[in-house]
Coordinates of N, CA and C in Angstrom, one line a residue:
X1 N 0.9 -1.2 0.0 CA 0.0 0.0 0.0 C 0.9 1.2 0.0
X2 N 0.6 2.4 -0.7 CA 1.6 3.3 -1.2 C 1.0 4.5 -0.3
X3 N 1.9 5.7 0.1 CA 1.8 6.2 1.3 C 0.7 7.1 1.0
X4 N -0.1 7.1 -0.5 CA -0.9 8.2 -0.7 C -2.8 7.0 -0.2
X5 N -2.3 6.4 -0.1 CA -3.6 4.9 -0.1 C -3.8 5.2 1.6
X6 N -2.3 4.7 1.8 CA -2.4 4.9 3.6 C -3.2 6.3 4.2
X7 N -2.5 7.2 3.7 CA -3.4 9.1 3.8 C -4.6 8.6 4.0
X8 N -5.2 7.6 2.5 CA -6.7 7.9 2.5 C -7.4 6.7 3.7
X9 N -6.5 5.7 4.1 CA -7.1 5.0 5.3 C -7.7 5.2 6.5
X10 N -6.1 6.5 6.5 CA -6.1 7.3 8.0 C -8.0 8.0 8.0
X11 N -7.9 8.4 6.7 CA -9.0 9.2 6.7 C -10.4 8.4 6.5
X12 N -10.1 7.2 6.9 CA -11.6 6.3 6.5 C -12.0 5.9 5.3
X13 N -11.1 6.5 4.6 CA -11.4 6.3 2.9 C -11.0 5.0 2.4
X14 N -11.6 4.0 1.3 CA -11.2 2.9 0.6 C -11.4 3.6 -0.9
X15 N -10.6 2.8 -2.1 CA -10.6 3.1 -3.4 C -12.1 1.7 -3.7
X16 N -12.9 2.8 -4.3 CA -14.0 1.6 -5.0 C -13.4 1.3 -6.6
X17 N -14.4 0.2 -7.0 CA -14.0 -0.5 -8.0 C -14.1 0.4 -9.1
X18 N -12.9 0.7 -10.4 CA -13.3 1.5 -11.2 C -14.5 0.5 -12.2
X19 N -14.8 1.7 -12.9 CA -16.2 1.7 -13.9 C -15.6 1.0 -15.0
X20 N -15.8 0.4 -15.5 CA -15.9 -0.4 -16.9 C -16.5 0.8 -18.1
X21 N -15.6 1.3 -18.9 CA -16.6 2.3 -20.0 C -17.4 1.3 -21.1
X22 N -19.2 1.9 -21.3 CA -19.3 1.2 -22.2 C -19.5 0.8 -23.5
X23 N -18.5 1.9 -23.9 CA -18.0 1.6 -25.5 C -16.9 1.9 -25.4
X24 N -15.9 1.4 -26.9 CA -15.0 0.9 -26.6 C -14.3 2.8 -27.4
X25 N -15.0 3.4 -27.7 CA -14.2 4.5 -28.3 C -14.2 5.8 -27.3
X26 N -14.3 5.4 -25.6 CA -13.6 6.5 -24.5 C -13.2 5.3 -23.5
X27 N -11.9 6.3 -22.7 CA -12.0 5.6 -21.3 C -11.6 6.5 -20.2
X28 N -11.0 5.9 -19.0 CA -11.3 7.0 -17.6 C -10.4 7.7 -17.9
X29 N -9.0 7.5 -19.0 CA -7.9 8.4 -18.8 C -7.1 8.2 -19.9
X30 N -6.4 9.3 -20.3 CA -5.8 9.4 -21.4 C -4.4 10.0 -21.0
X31 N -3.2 9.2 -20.8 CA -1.4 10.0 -20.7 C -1.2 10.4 -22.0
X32 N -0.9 11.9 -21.6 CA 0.1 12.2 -22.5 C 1.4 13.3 -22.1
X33 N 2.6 12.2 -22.2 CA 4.2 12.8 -21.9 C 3.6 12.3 -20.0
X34 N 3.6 13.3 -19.5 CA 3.8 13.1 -17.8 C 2.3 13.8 -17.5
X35 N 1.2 14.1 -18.6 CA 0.1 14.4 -18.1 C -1.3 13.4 -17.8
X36 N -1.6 13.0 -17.2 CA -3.0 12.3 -17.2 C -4.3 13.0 -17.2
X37 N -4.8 12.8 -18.3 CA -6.3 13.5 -18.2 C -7.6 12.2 -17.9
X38 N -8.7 12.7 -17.4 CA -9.4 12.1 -16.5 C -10.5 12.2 -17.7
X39 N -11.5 11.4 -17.8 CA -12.5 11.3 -18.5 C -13.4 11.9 -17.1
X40 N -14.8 12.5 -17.6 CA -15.7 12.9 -16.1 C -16.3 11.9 -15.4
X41 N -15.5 12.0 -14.4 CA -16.4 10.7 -13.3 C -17.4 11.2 -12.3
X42 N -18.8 10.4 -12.2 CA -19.7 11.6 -11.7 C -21.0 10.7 -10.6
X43 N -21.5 10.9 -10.3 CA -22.2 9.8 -9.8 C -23.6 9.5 -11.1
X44 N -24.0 8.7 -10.2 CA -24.9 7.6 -11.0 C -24.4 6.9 -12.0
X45 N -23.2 6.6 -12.5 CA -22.7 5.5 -13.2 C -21.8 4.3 -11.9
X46 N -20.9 4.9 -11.1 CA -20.2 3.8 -10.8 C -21.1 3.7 -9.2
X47 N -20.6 2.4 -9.0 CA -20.6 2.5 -7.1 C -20.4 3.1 -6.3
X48 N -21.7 3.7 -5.5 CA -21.2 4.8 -4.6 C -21.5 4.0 -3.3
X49 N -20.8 4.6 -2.3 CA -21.5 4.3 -0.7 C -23.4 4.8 -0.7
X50 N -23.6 3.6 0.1 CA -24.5 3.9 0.1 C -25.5 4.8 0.8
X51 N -24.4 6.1 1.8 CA -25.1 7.0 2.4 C -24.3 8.4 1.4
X52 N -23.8 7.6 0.1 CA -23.6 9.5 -0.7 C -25.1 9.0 -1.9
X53 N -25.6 10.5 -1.9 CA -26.8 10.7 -2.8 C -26.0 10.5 -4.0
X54 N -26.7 10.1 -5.1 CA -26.5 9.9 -7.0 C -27.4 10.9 -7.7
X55 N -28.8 11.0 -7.2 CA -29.4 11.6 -8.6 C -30.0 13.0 -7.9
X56 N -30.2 14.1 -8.5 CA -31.0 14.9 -8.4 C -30.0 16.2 -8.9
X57 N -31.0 17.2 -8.5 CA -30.5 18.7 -8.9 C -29.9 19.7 -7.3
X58 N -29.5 19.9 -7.0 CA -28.5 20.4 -6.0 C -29.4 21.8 -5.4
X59 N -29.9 22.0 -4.5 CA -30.7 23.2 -4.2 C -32.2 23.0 -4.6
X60 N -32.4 21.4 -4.8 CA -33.9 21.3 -4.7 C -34.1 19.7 -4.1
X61 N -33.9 18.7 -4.9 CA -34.0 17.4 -3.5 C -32.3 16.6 -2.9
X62 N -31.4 17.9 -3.5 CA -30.2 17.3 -3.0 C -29.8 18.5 -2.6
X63 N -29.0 18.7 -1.0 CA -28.7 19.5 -0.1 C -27.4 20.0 -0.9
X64 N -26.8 21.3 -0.5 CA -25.5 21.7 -0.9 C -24.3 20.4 0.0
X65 N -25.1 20.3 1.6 CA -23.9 19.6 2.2 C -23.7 17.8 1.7
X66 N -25.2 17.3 0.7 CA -25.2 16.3 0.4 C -24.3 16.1 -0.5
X67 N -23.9 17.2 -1.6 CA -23.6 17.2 -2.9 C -21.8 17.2 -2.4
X68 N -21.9 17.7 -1.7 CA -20.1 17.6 -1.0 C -19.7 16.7 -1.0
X69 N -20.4 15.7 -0.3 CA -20.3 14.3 -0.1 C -20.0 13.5 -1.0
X70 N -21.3 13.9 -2.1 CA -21.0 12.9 -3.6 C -19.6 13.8 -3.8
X71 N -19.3 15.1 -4.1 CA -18.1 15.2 -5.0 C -17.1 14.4 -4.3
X72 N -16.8 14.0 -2.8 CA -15.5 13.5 -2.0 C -16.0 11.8 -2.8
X73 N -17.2 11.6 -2.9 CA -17.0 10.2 -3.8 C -16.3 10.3 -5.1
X74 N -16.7 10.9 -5.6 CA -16.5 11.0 -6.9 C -15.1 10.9 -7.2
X75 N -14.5 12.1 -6.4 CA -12.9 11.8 -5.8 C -12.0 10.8 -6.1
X76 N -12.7 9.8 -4.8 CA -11.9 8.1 -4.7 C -12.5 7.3 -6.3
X77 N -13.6 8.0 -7.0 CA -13.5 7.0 -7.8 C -12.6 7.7 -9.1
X78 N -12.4 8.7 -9.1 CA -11.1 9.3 -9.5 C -9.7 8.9 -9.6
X79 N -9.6 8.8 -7.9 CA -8.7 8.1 -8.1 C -8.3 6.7 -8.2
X80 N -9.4 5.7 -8.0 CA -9.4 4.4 -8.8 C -8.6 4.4 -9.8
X81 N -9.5 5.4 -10.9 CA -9.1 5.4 -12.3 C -7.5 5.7 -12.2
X82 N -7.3 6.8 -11.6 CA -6.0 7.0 -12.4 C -4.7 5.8 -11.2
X83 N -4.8 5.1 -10.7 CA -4.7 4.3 -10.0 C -4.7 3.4 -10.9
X84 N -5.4 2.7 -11.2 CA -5.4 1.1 -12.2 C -4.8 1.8 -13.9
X85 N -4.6 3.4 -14.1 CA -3.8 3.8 -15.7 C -2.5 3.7 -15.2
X86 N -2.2 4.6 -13.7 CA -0.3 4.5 -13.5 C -0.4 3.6 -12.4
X87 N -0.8 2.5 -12.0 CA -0.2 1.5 -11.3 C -0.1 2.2 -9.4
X88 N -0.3 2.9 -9.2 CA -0.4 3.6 -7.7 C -0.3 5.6 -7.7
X89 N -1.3 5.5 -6.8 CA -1.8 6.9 -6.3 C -0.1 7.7 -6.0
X90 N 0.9 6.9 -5.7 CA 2.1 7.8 -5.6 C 3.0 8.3 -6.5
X91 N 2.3 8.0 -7.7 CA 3.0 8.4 -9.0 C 2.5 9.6 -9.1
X92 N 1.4 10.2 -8.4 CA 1.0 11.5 -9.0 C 2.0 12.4 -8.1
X93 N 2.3 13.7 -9.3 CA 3.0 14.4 -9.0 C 2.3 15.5 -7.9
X94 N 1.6 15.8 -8.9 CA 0.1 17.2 -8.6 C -0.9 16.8 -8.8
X95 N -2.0 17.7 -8.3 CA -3.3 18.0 -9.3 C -3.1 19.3 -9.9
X96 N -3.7 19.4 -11.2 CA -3.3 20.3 -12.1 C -4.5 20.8 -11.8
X97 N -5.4 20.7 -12.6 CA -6.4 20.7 -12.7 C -8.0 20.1 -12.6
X98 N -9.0 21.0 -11.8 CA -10.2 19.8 -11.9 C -11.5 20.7 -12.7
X99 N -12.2 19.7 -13.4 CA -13.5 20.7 -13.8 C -14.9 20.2 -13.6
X100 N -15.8 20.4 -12.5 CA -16.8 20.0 -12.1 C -18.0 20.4 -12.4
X101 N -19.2 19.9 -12.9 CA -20.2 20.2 -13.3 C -21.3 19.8 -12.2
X102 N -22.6 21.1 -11.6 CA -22.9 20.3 -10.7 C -24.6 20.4 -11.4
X103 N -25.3 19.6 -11.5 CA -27.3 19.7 -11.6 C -27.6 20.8 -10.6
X104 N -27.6 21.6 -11.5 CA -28.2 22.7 -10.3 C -30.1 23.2 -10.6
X105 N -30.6 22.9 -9.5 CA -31.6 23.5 -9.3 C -31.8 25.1 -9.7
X106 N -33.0 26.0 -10.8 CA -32.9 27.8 -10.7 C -32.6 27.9 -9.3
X107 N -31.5 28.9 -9.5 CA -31.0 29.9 -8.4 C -30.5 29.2 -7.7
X108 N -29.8 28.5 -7.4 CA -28.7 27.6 -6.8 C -27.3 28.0 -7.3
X109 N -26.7 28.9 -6.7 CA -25.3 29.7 -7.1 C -24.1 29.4 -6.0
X110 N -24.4 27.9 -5.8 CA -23.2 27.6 -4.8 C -22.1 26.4 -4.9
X111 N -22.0 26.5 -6.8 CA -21.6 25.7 -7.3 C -20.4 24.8 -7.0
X112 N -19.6 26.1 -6.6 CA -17.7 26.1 -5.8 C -18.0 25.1 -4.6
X113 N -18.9 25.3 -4.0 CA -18.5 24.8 -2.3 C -19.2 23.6 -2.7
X114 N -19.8 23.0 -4.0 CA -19.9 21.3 -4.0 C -18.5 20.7 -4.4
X115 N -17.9 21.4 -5.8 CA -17.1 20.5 -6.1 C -15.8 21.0 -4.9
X116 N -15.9 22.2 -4.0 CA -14.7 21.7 -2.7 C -14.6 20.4 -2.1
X117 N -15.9 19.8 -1.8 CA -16.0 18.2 -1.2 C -14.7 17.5 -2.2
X118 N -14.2 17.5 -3.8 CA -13.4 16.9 -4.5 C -11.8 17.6 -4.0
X119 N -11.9 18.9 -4.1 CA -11.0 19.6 -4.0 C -10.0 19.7 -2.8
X120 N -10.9 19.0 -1.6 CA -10.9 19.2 -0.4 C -10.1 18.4 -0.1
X121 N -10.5 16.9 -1.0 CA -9.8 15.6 -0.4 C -8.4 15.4 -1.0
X122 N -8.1 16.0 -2.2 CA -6.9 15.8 -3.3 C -6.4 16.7 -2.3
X123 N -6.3 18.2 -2.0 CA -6.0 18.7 -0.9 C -5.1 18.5 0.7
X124 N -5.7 17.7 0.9 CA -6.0 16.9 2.0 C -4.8 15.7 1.7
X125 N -4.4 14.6 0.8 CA -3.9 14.0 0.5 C -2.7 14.1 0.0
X126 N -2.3 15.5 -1.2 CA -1.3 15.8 -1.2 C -0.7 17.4 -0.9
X127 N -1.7 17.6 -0.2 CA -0.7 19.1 0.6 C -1.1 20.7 -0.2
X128 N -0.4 21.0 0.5 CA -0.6 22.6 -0.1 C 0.1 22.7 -1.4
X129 N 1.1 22.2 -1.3 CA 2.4 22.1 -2.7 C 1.9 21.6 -3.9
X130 N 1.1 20.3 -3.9 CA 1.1 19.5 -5.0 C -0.6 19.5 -4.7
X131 N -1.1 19.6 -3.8 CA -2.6 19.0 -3.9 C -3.6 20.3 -4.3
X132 N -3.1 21.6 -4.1 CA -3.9 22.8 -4.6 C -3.7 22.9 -6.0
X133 N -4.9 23.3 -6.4 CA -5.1 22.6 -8.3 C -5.7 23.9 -8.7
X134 N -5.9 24.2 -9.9 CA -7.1 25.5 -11.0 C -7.9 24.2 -10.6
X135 N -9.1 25.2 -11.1 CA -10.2 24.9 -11.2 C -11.8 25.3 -11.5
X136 N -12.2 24.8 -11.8 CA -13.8 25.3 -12.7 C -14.7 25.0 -12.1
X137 N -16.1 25.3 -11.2 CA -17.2 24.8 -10.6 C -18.4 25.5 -11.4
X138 N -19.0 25.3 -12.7 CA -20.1 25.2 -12.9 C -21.3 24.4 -13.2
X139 N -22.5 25.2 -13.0 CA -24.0 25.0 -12.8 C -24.5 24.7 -14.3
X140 N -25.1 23.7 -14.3 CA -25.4 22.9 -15.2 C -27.3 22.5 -15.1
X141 N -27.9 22.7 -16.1 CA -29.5 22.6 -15.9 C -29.3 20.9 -16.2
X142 N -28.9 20.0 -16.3 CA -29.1 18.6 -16.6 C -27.8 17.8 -16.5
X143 N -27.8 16.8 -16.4 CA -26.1 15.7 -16.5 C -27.0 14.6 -16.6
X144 N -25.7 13.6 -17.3 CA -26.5 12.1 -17.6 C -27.2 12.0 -16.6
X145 N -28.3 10.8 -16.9 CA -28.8 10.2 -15.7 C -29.0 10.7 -14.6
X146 N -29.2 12.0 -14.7 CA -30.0 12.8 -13.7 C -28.6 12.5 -12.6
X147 N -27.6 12.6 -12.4 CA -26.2 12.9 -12.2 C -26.4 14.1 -11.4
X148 N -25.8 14.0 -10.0 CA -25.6 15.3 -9.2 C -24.4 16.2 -9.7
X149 N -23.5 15.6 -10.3 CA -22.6 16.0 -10.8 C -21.5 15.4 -11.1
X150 N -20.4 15.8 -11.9 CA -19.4 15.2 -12.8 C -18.2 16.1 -12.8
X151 N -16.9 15.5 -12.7 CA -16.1 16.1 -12.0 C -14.9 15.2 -13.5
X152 N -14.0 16.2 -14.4 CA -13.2 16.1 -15.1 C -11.8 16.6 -14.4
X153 N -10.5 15.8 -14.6 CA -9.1 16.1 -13.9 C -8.1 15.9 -14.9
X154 N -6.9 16.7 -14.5 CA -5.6 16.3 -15.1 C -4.6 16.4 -13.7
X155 N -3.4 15.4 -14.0 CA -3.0 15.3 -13.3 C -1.5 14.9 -13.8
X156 N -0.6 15.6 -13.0 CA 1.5 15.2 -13.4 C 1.7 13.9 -12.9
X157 N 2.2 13.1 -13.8 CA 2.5 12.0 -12.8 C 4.2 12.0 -13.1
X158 N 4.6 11.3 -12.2 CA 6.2 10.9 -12.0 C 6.4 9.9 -13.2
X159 N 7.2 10.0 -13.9 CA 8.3 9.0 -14.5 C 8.4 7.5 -13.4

């Protein structure tokens, strides 16, 4: 277990199983040179715990503090993916960047403080140096599957 797995133990966290894509022309991640880009991982496609919400619109039957919760899922299943592309979570260098889309209910303008729940944890994991990322949090009238939201990443990994 690699010291970035252990972090997420300390923190109660396990990696769930990544998603299977189901066609064969995308997948969770794409290297290129020392960059990894993330396909959007979001709820209502993969396994979530079963006390993080999956479907609705954020500011109408899903809470702002619910939707935190899904993005910190969304997170580990993030990092699944890029986990089973480079072989362990300690290869990543940084987070570069993340871009989250959340189902927002009209007039629901608190887009930033769902996808923090994502931002929080990569944060949290690798520090102020490497774990503070850019990033994009908007409000979106629809996502697949009635999807609370969907969260796209790039990421440096080590040689």
């Amino acid at each position: 277990m690699g010291e970035i797995e252990k972090k997420l133990k300390a923190l109660g966290h396990t990696l769930p199983k990544t998603h299977p894509y189901p066609s064969p022309n995308r997948t969770a991640c794409v290297q290129v040179g020392n960059i990894l880009f993330l396909s959007g991982h979001g709820s209502g496609r993969h396994a979530m715990p079963a006390d993080v919400k999956q479907y609705g619109k954020v500011g109408a039957e899903v809470t702002e503090d619910e939707a935190y919760q899904t993005a910190r899922a969304v997170a580990l299943q993030m990092m699944s993916s890029i986990k089973e592309a480079v072989g362990s979570l300690d290869r990543v260098k940084r987070v570069i960047r993340l871009f989250g889309m959340v189902n927002s209910a009209p007039g629901f303008e608190r887009q930033f403080a769902v996808i923090d729940g994502a931002s929080d944890l990569f944060f949290e994991l690798w520090g102020p140096e490497f774990g503070k990322h850019a990033r994009a949090a908007v409000g979106v009238a629809e996502l697949p599957r009635r999807a609370i939201l969907e969260i796209m990443g790039e990421f440096e990994i080590r040689e």
